CSV table of N, CA and C in Angstrom, one decimal:
chain,number,residue,atom,x,y,z
A,1,MET,N,0.8,-1.2,0.0
A,1,MET,CA,0.0,0.0,0.0
A,1,MET,C,0.9,1.2,0.0
A,2,THR,N,0.6,2.2,-0.8
A,2,THR,CA,1.3,3.4,-0.9
A,2,THR,C,0.8,4.5,0.1
A,3,THR,N,1.7,5.2,0.7
A,3,THR,CA,1.3,6.2,1.6
A,3,THR,C,0.9,7.4,0.8
A,4,PRO,N,-0.3,8.0,1.0
A,4,PRO,CA,-0.7,9.2,0.3
A,4,PRO,C,0.2,10.4,0.5
A,5,LEU,N,0.4,11.2,-0.6
A,5,LEU,CA,1.2,12.3,-0.5
A,5,LEU,C,0.4,13.5,0.0
A,6,ASP,N,1.0,14.4,0.8
A,6,ASP,CA,0.3,15.6,1.2
A,6,ASP,C,1.0,16.7,0.4
A,7,PRO,N,0.4,17.2,-0.7
A,7,PRO,CA,1.1,18.2,-1.6
A,7,PRO,C,1.6,19.4,-0.8
A,8,ALA,N,0.8,19.9,0.1
A,8,ALA,CA,1.2,21.1,0.8
A,8,ALA,C,2.5,20.8,1.6
A,9,ALA,N,2.6,19.7,2.3
A,9,ALA,CA,3.7,19.3,3.1
A,9,ALA,C,5.0,19.1,2.2
A,10,VAL,N,4.7,18.5,1.0
A,10,VAL,CA,5.9,18.3,0.0
A,10,VAL,C,6.4,19.7,-0.4
A,11,ILE,N,5.5,20.6,-0.7
A,11,ILE,CA,6.0,22.0,-1.1
A,11,ILE,C,6.7,22.7,0.0
A,12,ALA,N,6.1,22.6,1.2
A,12,ALA,CA,6.8,23.2,2.4
A,12,ALA,C,8.2,22.6,2.6
A,13,ALA,N,8.3,21.3,2.5
A,13,ALA,CA,9.6,20.7,2.6
A,13,ALA,C,10.6,21.1,1.5
A,14,PHE,N,10.1,21.3,0.3
A,14,PHE,CA,10.9,21.7,-0.8
A,14,PHE,C,11.4,23.1,-0.5
A,15,ILE,N,10.5,24.0,-0.1
A,15,ILE,CA,10.9,25.4,0.3
A,15,ILE,C,12.0,25.4,1.4
A,16,ASP,N,11.8,24.6,2.4
A,16,ASP,CA,12.8,24.5,3.5
A,16,ASP,C,14.1,24.0,3.0
A,17,ARG,N,14.1,23.1,2.0
A,17,ARG,CA,15.4,22.6,1.5
A,17,ARG,C,16.1,23.6,0.7
A,18,VAL,N,15.4,24.4,-0.1
A,18,VAL,CA,16.0,25.3,-1.1
A,18,VAL,C,16.3,26.7,-0.5
A,19,SER,N,15.5,27.2,0.4
A,19,SER,CA,15.6,28.5,0.9
A,19,SER,C,17.0,28.9,1.5
A,20,PRO,N,17.6,28.0,2.2
A,20,PRO,CA,18.9,28.4,2.8
A,20,PRO,C,20.0,28.8,1.8
A,21,TYR,N,19.8,28.5,0.5
A,21,TYR,CA,20.8,28.8,-0.5
A,21,TYR,C,20.4,30.0,-1.3
A,22,ASN,N,19.4,30.7,-0.9
A,22,ASN,CA,18.9,31.9,-1.6
A,22,ASN,C,20.0,33.0,-1.4
A,23,PRO,N,20.6,33.5,-2.5
A,23,PRO,CA,21.7,34.4,-2.4
A,23,PRO,C,21.2,35.8,-2.0
A,24,HIS,N,19.9,36.1,-2.2
A,24,HIS,CA,19.3,37.4,-1.8
A,24,HIS,C,18.1,37.2,-0.9
A,25,PRO,N,18.3,36.8,0.3
A,25,PRO,CA,17.2,36.5,1.2
A,25,PRO,C,16.3,37.7,1.6
A,26,ASP,N,16.8,38.9,1.4
A,26,ASP,CA,16.0,40.1,1.8
A,26,ASP,C,15.1,40.6,0.7
A,27,VAL,N,15.2,40.0,-0.5
A,27,VAL,CA,14.4,40.5,-1.6
A,27,VAL,C,12.9,40.0,-1.4
A,28,ALA,N,12.0,40.8,-1.8
A,28,ALA,CA,10.5,40.4,-1.6
A,28,ALA,C,10.2,39.2,-2.4
A,29,PRO,N,9.2,38.4,-2.0
A,29,PRO,CA,8.7,37.3,-2.7
A,29,PRO,C,8.2,37.7,-4.1
A,30,VAL,N,8.3,36.8,-5.0
A,30,VAL,CA,7.9,37.1,-6.4
A,30,VAL,C,6.7,36.2,-6.9
A,31,ALA,N,6.3,35.2,-6.1
A,31,ALA,CA,5.2,34.4,-6.5
A,31,ALA,C,4.4,33.9,-5.2
A,32,VAL,N,3.2,33.6,-5.4
A,32,VAL,CA,2.3,33.0,-4.4
A,32,VAL,C,1.7,31.7,-5.0
A,33,ILE,N,1.8,30.6,-4.3
A,33,ILE,CA,1.1,29.4,-4.7
A,33,ILE,C,0.2,28.9,-3.6
A,34,GLY,N,-1.0,28.6,-4.0
A,34,GLY,CA,-2.0,28.1,-3.1
A,34,GLY,C,-2.3,26.6,-3.4
A,35,VAL,N,-2.4,25.8,-2.4
A,35,VAL,CA,-2.7,24.4,-2.6
A,35,VAL,C,-3.9,24.0,-1.8
A,36,ARG,N,-4.9,23.4,-2.4
A,36,ARG,CA,-6.1,23.0,-1.7
A,36,ARG,C,-6.3,21.5,-2.1
A,37,THR,N,-6.3,20.7,-1.1
A,37,THR,CA,-6.6,19.2,-1.3
A,37,THR,C,-7.6,18.8,-0.2
A,38,ALA,N,-7.9,17.5,-0.3
A,38,ALA,CA,-8.7,16.9,0.8
A,38,ALA,C,-8.1,17.0,2.1
A,39,LEU,N,-6.8,17.1,2.2
A,39,LEU,CA,-6.0,17.2,3.4
A,39,LEU,C,-6.0,18.6,4.0
A,40,GLY,N,-6.5,19.6,3.3
A,40,GLY,CA,-6.5,21.0,3.7
A,40,GLY,C,-5.9,21.9,2.7
A,41,GLU,N,-5.6,23.1,3.1
A,41,GLU,CA,-5.1,24.1,2.1
A,41,GLU,C,-4.0,24.9,2.8
A,42,ASP,N,-3.1,25.4,1.9
A,42,ASP,CA,-2.1,26.3,2.4
A,42,ASP,C,-1.7,27.2,1.3
A,43,VAL,N,-1.1,28.3,1.7
A,43,VAL,CA,-0.6,29.3,0.7
A,43,VAL,C,0.9,29.6,1.0
A,44,PHE,N,1.7,29.6,-0.1
A,44,PHE,CA,3.1,29.8,0.1
A,44,PHE,C,3.6,31.0,-0.7
A,45,THR,N,4.4,31.8,-0.1
A,45,THR,CA,5.0,33.0,-0.8
A,45,THR,C,6.4,32.5,-1.1
A,46,LEU,N,6.8,32.7,-2.4
A,46,LEU,CA,8.1,32.1,-2.9
A,46,LEU,C,9.0,33.2,-3.4
A,47,SER,N,10.3,33.1,-3.0
A,47,SER,CA,11.3,34.0,-3.5
A,47,SER,C,11.6,33.6,-4.9
A,48,ASP,N,12.3,34.5,-5.6
A,48,ASP,CA,12.8,34.2,-7.0
A,48,ASP,C,13.6,32.9,-7.0
A,49,HIS,N,14.5,32.8,-6.0
A,49,HIS,CA,15.4,31.6,-5.9
A,49,HIS,C,14.5,30.3,-5.8
A,50,VAL,N,13.5,30.3,-4.9
A,50,VAL,CA,12.7,29.1,-4.7
A,50,VAL,C,11.9,28.8,-5.9
A,51,ILE,N,11.3,29.8,-6.5
A,51,ILE,CA,10.4,29.5,-7.7
A,51,ILE,C,11.2,29.0,-8.9
A,52,ARG,N,12.4,29.6,-9.0
A,52,ARG,CA,13.3,29.0,-10.1
A,52,ARG,C,13.7,27.6,-9.8
A,53,ALA,N,14.0,27.3,-8.6
A,53,ALA,CA,14.4,25.9,-8.2
A,53,ALA,C,13.2,25.0,-8.5
A,54,MET,N,12.0,25.4,-8.1
A,54,MET,CA,10.8,24.6,-8.3
A,54,MET,C,10.5,24.4,-9.8
A,55,CYS,N,10.7,25.4,-10.6
A,55,CYS,CA,10.5,25.3,-12.1
A,55,CYS,C,11.5,24.3,-12.7
A,56,ARG,N,12.8,24.4,-12.2
A,56,ARG,CA,13.8,23.5,-12.7
A,56,ARG,C,13.4,22.0,-12.3
A,57,ALA,N,13.0,21.9,-11.1
A,57,ALA,CA,12.6,20.5,-10.6
A,57,ALA,C,11.4,20.0,-11.4
A,58,LEU,N,10.4,20.8,-11.7
A,58,LEU,CA,9.3,20.3,-12.5
A,58,LEU,C,9.7,20.0,-13.9
A,59,GLU,N,10.6,20.9,-14.5
A,59,GLU,CA,11.0,20.6,-15.9
A,59,GLU,C,11.8,19.4,-16.0
A,60,SER,N,12.6,19.0,-15.0
A,60,SER,CA,13.4,17.8,-15.1
A,60,SER,C,12.7,16.5,-14.7
A,61,TYR,N,11.5,16.6,-14.2
A,61,TYR,CA,10.8,15.4,-13.8
A,61,TYR,C,10.4,14.6,-15.0
A,62,ARG,N,10.6,13.3,-14.9
A,62,ARG,CA,10.1,12.4,-16.0
A,62,ARG,C,9.3,11.3,-15.3
A,63,ASP,N,8.1,11.0,-15.8
A,63,ASP,CA,7.2,10.0,-15.2
A,63,ASP,C,7.8,8.7,-15.4
A,64,PRO,N,7.8,7.8,-14.3
A,64,PRO,CA,8.4,6.5,-14.5
A,64,PRO,C,7.7,5.6,-15.5
A,65,GLU,N,6.5,6.0,-15.9
A,65,GLU,CA,5.7,5.3,-16.9
A,65,GLU,C,6.1,5.7,-18.3
A,66,ASP,N,6.9,6.8,-18.4
A,66,ASP,CA,7.3,7.3,-19.7
A,66,ASP,C,8.4,6.5,-20.3
A,67,ARG,N,8.0,5.7,-21.3
A,67,ARG,CA,9.0,4.8,-22.0
A,67,ARG,C,9.3,5.3,-23.4
A,68,GLY,N,8.9,6.5,-23.7
A,68,GLY,CA,9.2,7.1,-25.0
A,68,GLY,C,7.9,6.9,-25.9
A,69,ASN,N,8.2,7.2,-27.2
A,69,ASN,CA,7.1,7.1,-28.1
A,69,ASN,C,7.2,5.9,-29.0
A,70,CYS,N,6.1,5.3,-29.4
A,70,CYS,CA,6.1,4.1,-30.2
A,70,CYS,C,6.7,4.5,-31.6
A,71,SER,N,7.6,3.6,-32.0
A,71,SER,CA,8.2,3.9,-33.3
A,71,SER,C,7.3,3.6,-34.5
A,72,ASN,N,6.1,2.9,-34.2
A,72,ASN,CA,5.2,2.7,-35.3
A,72,ASN,C,4.1,3.8,-35.4
A,73,CYS,N,3.5,4.1,-34.3
A,73,CYS,CA,2.4,5.1,-34.4
A,73,CYS,C,2.7,6.4,-33.7
A,74,GLY,N,3.7,6.5,-32.9
A,74,GLY,CA,4.1,7.7,-32.2
A,74,GLY,C,3.4,7.8,-30.9
A,75,GLY,N,2.5,6.9,-30.5
A,75,GLY,CA,1.8,6.9,-29.2
A,75,GLY,C,2.7,6.9,-28.0
A,76,ARG,N,2.3,7.3,-26.9
A,76,ARG,CA,3.1,7.4,-25.7
A,76,ARG,C,2.7,6.4,-24.7
A,77,HIS,N,2.1,5.3,-25.1
A,77,HIS,CA,1.6,4.3,-24.1
A,77,HIS,C,2.3,3.0,-24.3
A,78,LEU,N,3.6,2.9,-24.1
A,78,LEU,CA,4.3,1.7,-24.1
A,78,LEU,C,4.3,1.0,-22.8
A,79,ASP,N,4.0,-0.3,-22.7
A,79,ASP,CA,4.0,-0.9,-21.4
A,79,ASP,C,5.5,-1.3,-21.1
A,80,GLU,N,5.6,-2.1,-19.9
A,80,GLU,CA,7.0,-2.4,-19.5
A,80,GLU,C,7.7,-3.3,-20.5
A,81,ASN,N,7.0,-4.0,-21.4
A,81,ASN,CA,7.6,-4.8,-22.4
A,81,ASN,C,7.7,-4.1,-23.7
A,82,LEU,N,7.5,-2.8,-23.7
A,82,LEU,CA,7.6,-1.9,-24.9
A,82,LEU,C,6.6,-2.3,-26.0
A,83,HIS,N,5.4,-2.8,-25.5
A,83,HIS,CA,4.3,-3.1,-26.3
A,83,HIS,C,3.4,-1.9,-26.3
A,84,CYS,N,3.1,-1.4,-27.5
A,84,CYS,CA,2.3,-0.2,-27.6
A,84,CYS,C,0.8,-0.5,-27.4
A,85,ARG,N,0.2,0.2,-26.4
A,85,ARG,CA,-1.2,-0.1,-26.1
A,85,ARG,C,-2.1,0.7,-27.1
A,86,ASP,N,-1.5,1.5,-27.9
A,86,ASP,CA,-2.3,2.3,-28.9
A,86,ASP,C,-2.5,1.5,-30.2
A,87,CYS,N,-1.4,1.0,-30.7
A,87,CYS,CA,-1.4,0.3,-32.0
A,87,CYS,C,-1.2,-1.2,-31.9
A,88,GLY,N,-0.7,-1.7,-30.8
A,88,GLY,CA,-0.5,-3.1,-30.6
A,88,GLY,C,0.9,-3.6,-31.0
A,89,GLN,N,1.7,-2.8,-31.6
A,89,GLN,CA,3.0,-3.2,-32.0
A,89,GLN,C,4.1,-3.2,-30.9
A,90,LEU,N,5.1,-3.9,-31.1
A,90,LEU,CA,6.3,-3.9,-30.2
A,90,LEU,C,7.2,-2.7,-30.7
A,91,HIS,N,7.7,-2.0,-29.8
A,91,HIS,CA,8.5,-0.8,-30.1
A,91,HIS,C,10.0,-1.1,-30.4
A,92,GLY,N,10.5,-0.4,-31.3
A,92,GLY,CA,12.0,-0.4,-31.6
A,92,GLY,C,12.5,-1.6,-32.2
A,93,ILE,N,13.8,-1.8,-32.1
A,93,ILE,CA,14.6,-2.8,-32.8
A,93,ILE,C,14.2,-4.2,-32.2
A,94,LEU,N,14.0,-4.3,-30.9
A,94,LEU,CA,13.6,-5.5,-30.2
A,94,LEU,C,12.2,-5.9,-30.8
A,95,GLY,N,11.3,-5.0,-30.9
A,95,GLY,CA,10.0,-5.3,-31.4
A,95,GLY,C,10.1,-5.8,-32.8
A,96,GLN,N,10.9,-5.1,-33.6
A,96,GLN,CA,11.1,-5.5,-35.0
A,96,GLN,C,11.6,-6.9,-35.1
A,97,VAL,N,12.7,-7.2,-34.4
A,97,VAL,CA,13.3,-8.6,-34.4
A,97,VAL,C,12.2,-9.6,-34.0
A,98,MET,N,11.5,-9.3,-32.9
A,98,MET,CA,10.5,-10.3,-32.4
A,98,MET,C,9.4,-10.5,-33.5
A,99,ALA,N,8.9,-9.4,-34.1
A,99,ALA,CA,7.9,-9.5,-35.1
A,99,ALA,C,8.4,-10.3,-36.3
A,100,GLU,N,9.6,-10.1,-36.8
A,100,GLU,CA,10.2,-10.9,-37.9
A,100,GLU,C,10.3,-12.3,-37.5
A,101,HIS,N,10.7,-12.6,-36.3
A,101,HIS,CA,10.8,-14.0,-35.8
A,101,HIS,C,9.4,-14.7,-35.8
A,102,ALA,N,8.4,-13.9,-35.3
A,102,ALA,CA,7.1,-14.5,-35.2
A,102,ALA,C,6.5,-14.7,-36.7
A,103,ARG,N,6.8,-13.9,-37.6
A,103,ARG,CA,6.4,-14.1,-39.0
A,103,ARG,C,7.1,-15.3,-39.6
A,104,ARG,N,8.4,-15.5,-39.3
A,104,ARG,CA,9.1,-16.6,-39.8
A,104,ARG,C,8.6,-17.9,-39.2
A,105,VAL,N,8.3,-17.9,-37.9
A,105,VAL,CA,7.7,-19.1,-37.3
A,105,VAL,C,6.4,-19.4,-37.8
A,106,ALA,N,5.6,-18.4,-38.1
A,106,ALA,CA,4.2,-18.6,-38.6
A,106,ALA,C,4.2,-19.2,-40.0
A,107,THR,N,5.2,-18.8,-40.8
A,107,THR,CA,5.2,-19.2,-42.2
A,107,THR,C,5.9,-20.6,-42.3
A,108,THR,N,6.9,-20.8,-41.5
A,108,THR,CA,7.7,-22.1,-41.7
A,108,THR,C,7.3,-23.1,-40.7
A,109,GLY,N,6.7,-22.7,-39.6
A,109,GLY,CA,6.3,-23.6,-38.5
A,109,GLY,C,7.5,-24.1,-37.7
A,110,GLU,N,8.6,-23.4,-37.9
A,110,GLU,CA,9.9,-23.8,-37.2
A,110,GLU,C,10.3,-22.7,-36.3
A,111,ASP,N,10.8,-23.1,-35.1
A,111,ASP,CA,11.2,-22.1,-34.1
A,111,ASP,C,12.7,-22.1,-33.9
A,112,SER,N,13.4,-22.0,-35.0
A,112,SER,CA,14.9,-22.0,-35.0
A,112,SER,C,15.3,-20.7,-35.6
A,113,PRO,N,16.5,-20.1,-35.2
A,113,PRO,CA,17.0,-18.9,-35.7
A,113,PRO,C,17.4,-19.0,-37.2
């Protein structure tokens, strides 16, 4: 079972980790972010340093489910075996080799290289 995330707590922890490195701590905040979830709500005032760090963190994030685009249809729904859930094809060179092998086996009835 996964522990639910508290977005406001995660943002607060991020701010706490990044703020000590602000080269201009006396400059006024440049952004305000409000978070409202089932767990509650909070408002954060962010310095330029923190908002830039947050933007860089968001830009660099890659979803663990992102396995690239299908080489056949361009879809973004490749499963852990690189099978495209959009067009049904296997992705990339491995998929091509497996498809050729499957065709060879289907036509010859033989399972040898």
